[in-house]
Coordinates of C-alpha atoms in Angstrom, one line a residue:
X27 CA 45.8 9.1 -41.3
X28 CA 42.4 8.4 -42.2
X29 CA 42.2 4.2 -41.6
X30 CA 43.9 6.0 -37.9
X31 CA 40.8 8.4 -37.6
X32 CA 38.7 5.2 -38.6
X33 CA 40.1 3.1 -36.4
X34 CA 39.7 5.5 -33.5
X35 CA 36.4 6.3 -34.0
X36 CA 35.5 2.6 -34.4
X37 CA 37.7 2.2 -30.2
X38 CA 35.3 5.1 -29.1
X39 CA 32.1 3.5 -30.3
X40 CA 32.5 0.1 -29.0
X41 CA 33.8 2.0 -25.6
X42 CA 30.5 3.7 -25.8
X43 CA 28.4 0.6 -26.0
X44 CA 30.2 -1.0 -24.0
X45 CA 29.5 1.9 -21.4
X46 CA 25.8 2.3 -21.9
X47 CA 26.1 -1.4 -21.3
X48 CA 27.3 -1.4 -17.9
X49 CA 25.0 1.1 -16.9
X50 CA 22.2 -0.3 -18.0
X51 CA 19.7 -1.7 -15.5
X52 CA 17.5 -4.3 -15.0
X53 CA 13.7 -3.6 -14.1
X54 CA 14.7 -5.7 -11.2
X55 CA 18.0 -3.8 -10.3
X56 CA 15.9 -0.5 -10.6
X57 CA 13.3 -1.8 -8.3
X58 CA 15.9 -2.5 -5.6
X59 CA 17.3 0.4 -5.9
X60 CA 14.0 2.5 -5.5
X61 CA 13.5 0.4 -2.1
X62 CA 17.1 1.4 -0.9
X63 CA 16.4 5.0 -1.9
X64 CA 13.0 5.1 -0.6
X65 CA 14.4 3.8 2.8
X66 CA 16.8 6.6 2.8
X67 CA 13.9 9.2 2.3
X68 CA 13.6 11.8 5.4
X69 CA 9.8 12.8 4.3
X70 CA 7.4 13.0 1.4
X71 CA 3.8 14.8 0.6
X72 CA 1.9 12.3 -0.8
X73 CA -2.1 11.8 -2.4
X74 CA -4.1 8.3 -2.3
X75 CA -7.2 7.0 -3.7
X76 CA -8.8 3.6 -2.6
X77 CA -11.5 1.9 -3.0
X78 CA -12.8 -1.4 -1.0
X79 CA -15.5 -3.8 -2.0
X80 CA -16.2 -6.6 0.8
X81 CA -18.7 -8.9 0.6
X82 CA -19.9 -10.8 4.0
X83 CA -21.9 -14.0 3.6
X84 CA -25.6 -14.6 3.0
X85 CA -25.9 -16.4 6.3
X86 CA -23.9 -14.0 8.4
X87 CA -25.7 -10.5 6.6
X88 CA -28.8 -12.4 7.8
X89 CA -28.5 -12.7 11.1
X90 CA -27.6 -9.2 11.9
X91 CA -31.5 -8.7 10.5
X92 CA -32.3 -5.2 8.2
X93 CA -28.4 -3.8 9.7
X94 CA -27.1 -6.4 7.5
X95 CA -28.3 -6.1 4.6
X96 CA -25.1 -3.7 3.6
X97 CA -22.4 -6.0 4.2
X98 CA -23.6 -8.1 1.2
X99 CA -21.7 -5.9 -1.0
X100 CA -20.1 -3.0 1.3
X101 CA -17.8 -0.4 -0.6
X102 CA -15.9 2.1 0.9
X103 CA -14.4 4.6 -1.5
X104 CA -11.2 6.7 0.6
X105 CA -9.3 9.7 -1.1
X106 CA -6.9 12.2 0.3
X107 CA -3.7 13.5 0.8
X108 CA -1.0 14.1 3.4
X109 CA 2.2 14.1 4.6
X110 CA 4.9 11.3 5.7
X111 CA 8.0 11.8 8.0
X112 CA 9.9 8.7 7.7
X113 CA 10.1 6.4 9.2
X114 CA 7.1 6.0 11.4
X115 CA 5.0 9.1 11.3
X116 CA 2.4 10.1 8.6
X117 CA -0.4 12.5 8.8
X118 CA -3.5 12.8 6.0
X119 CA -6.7 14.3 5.6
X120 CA -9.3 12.4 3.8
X121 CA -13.1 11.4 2.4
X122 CA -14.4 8.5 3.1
X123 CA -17.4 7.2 1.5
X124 CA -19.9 4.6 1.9
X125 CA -23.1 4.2 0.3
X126 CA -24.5 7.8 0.3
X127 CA -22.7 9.1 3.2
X128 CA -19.4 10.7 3.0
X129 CA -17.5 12.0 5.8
X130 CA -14.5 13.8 6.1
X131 CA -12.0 13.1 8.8
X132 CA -7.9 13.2 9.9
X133 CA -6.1 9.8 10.4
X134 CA -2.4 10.1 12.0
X135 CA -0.1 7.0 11.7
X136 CA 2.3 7.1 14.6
X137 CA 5.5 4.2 16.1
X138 CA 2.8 1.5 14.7
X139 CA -0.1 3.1 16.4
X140 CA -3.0 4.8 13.8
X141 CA -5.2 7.6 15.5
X142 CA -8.7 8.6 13.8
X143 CA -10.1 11.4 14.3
X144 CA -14.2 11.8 15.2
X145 CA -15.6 13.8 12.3
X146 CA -18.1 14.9 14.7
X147 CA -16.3 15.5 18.5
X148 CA -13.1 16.1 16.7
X149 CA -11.5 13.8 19.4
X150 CA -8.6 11.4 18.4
X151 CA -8.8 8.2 19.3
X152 CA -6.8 5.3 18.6
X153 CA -7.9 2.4 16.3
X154 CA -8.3 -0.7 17.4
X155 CA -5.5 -4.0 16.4
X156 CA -9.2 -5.6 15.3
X157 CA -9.8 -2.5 12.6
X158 CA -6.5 -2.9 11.4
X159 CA -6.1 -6.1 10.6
X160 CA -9.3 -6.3 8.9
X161 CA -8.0 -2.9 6.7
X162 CA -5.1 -5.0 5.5
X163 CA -5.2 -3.1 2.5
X164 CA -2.7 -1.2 4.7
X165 CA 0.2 -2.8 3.2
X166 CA 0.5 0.3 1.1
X167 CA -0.2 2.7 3.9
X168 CA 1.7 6.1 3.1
X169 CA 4.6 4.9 5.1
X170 CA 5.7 1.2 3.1
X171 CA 6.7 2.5 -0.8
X172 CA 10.4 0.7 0.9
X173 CA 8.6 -2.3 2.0
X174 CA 6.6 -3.0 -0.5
X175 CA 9.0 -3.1 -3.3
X176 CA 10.8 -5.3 -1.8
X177 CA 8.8 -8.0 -1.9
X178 CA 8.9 -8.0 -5.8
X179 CA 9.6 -11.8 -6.8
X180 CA 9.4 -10.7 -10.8
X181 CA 9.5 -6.9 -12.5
X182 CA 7.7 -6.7 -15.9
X183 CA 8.8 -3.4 -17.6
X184 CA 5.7 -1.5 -19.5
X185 CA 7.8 1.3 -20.5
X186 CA 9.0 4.5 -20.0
X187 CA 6.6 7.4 -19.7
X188 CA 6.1 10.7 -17.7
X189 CA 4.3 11.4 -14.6
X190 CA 3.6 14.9 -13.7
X191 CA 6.1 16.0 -15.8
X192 CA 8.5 13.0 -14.4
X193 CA 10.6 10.8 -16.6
X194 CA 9.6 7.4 -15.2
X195 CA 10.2 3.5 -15.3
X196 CA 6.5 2.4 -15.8
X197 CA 6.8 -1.8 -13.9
X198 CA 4.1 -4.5 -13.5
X199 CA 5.6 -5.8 -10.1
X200 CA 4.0 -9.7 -9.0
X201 CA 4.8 -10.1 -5.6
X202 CA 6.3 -12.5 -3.3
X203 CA 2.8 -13.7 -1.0
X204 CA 4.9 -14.8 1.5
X205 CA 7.3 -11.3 2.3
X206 CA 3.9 -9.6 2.5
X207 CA 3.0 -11.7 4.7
X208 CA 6.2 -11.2 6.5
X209 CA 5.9 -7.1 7.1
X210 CA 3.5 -8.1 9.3
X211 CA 4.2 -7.2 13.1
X212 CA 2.8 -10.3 14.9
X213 CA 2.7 -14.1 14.2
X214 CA -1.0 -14.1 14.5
X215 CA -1.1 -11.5 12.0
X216 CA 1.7 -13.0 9.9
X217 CA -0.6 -16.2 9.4
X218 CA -3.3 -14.3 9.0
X219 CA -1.8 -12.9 5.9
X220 CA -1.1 -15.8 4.4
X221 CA -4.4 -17.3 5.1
X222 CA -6.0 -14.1 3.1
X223 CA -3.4 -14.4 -0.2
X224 CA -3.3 -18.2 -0.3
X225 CA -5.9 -18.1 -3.1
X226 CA -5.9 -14.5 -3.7
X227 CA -3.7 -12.2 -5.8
X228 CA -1.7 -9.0 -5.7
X229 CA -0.8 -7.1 -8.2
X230 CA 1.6 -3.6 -7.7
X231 CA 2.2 -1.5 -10.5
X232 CA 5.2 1.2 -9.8
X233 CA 6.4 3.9 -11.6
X234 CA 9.9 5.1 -10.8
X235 CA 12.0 8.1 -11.5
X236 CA 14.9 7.6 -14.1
X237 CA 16.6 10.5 -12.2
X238 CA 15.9 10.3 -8.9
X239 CA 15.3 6.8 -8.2
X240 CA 12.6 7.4 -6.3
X241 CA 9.1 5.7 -5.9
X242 CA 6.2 8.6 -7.8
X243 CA 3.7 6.5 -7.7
X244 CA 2.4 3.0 -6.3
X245 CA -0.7 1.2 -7.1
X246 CA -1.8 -1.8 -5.4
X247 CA -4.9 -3.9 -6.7
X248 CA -5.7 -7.2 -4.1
X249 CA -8.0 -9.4 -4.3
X250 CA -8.3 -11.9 -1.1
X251 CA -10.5 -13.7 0.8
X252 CA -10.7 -13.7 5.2
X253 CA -11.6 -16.3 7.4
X254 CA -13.8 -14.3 9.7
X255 CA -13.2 -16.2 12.7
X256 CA -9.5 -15.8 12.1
X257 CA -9.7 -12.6 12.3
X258 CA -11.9 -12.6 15.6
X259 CA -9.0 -14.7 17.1
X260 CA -6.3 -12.9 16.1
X261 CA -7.6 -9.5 17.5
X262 CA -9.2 -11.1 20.4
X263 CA -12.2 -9.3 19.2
X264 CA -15.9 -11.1 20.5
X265 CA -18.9 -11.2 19.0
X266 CA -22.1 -9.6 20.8
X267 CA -24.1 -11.9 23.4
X268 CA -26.3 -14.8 21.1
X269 CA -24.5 -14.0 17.6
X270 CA -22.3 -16.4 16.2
X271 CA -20.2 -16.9 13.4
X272 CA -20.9 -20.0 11.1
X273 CA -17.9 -22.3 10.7
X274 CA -15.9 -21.1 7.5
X275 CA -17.4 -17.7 7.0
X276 CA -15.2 -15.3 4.9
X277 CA -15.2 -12.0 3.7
X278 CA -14.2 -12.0 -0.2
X279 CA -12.2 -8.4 -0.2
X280 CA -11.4 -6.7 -3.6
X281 CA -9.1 -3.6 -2.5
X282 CA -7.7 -1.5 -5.1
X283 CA -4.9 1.6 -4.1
X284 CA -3.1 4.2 -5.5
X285 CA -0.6 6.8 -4.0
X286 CA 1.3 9.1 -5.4
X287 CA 4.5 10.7 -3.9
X288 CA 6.3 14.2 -4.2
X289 CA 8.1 17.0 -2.8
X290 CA 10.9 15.1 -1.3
X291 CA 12.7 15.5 1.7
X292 CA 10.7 18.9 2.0
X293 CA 9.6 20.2 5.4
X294 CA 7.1 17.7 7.4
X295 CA 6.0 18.0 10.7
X296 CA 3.8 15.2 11.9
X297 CA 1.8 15.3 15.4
X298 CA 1.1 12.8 17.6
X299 CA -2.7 14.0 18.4
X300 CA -4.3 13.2 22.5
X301 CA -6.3 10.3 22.8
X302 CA -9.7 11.0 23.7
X303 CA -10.0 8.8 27.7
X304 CA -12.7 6.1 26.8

């Protein structure tokens, strides 16, 4: 009786390893599956910091006279918080800072479209394609936790830990260059992309519930350079009368984000606000 007790408790072990086995995950596997259950997601409350360091070159700064003497090392500090209805609409209030002026305003992302809000009429109006191509750091706008993780080309697990009282997966996530590219919603912008990360780097660092499977928090640091006259012909943006851009300018663009997400699937209710008639 007892080598049978033995022997059965010796089955029920090895059935349990094997068990826990099968059911173990991969950093990868988890990664995917956050980006499946992220896409699922109805809504989210979420809170961002960024900050933005862009540095113009000597000869363009120059030309623009005193004026542009600030784009030699231009930072922009945002912080805020909001609230997402998958999976197109997103409303936030925020601080942005640059220099010694801070403002606070309302940004509404809406189908594709982003609407800012005058601080100072308290009019909407609708950002321009130029603006938003040169914030690319909008590849981890409130709205692309899904997209983004997919893009992961290698997951390097840092450990379990807990985020506002969370049990989380803690990943270093490099990125495939190219897929970011690829989120992009126009071949000109697409190339444009690749043109910044082709000798830049992104770096995403997630952490993911162990319960829910769900993306808590995402931070983004990119570094990348922009061809300036790239950008000016992909947004079919001109210059001023008499100012020119010297061949190969660039914009060297250190961008580092985080956002956090919480209170699931609660009760959003995003507005589309009225464009201000230019």
């Amino acid at each position: 009786m007892k080598r049978l007790i033995a022997v059965l408790c010796a089955v029920a072990s090895l059935a349990a390893c094997g068990g826990a086995g099968q059911n173990a995950q991969t950093p990868e596997q988890v990664v995917s599956g956050a980006s499946q259950k992220m896409g699922q997601l109805k809504s989210a409350k979420f809170d961002m910091t960024t900050s933005i360091l862009e540095q113009f070159p000597p000869a363009f700064t120059q030309s623009l006279g005193p004026q542009g003497a600030a784009l030699s090392n231009l930072t922009i500090d945002l912080s805020g918080s909001g609230k997402a209805k998958f999976p197109d609409q997103a409303a936030m209030s925020m601080q942005v800072k640059t220099g010694s002026v801070t403002v606070s305003t309302d940004m509404v992302f809406a189908a594709g479209k982003i609407y800012l809000k005058d601080p100072q009429s308290g009019a909407y109006s609708e950002v321009s394609a130029a603006n938003q191509l040169l914030q690319f750091s909008n590849q981890t706008d409130p709205l692309s936790g899904a997209a983004v993780l997919k893009t992961a080309q290698s997951v390097k697990d840092l450990g379990d830990t807990t985020l506002s009282g969370v049990a989380v997966h803690h990943y270093q996530i490099t990125p495939d260059k190219n897929k970011i590219a690829d989120q992009a919603s126009t071949q000109q912008a697409r190339d444009l992309m690749r043109s910044m990360l082709q000798n830049g780097s992104v770096r995403l660092e997630a952490w993911i519930g162990k319960d829910d499977q769900l993306l808590h928090r995402l931070k983004d640091d990119t570094d990348a350079t922009i061809d300036l006259n790239q950008v000016m012909q992909a947004s079919g943006q001109q210059l001023p009368a008499g100012m020119t851009l010297p061949a190969g300018a660039t914009v060297h663009a250190v961008v580092n984000a985080t956002i956090n997400y919480h209170d699931f699937n609660s009760a959003v209710t995003v507005s589309v606000p009225p464009v201000a008639s230019s």
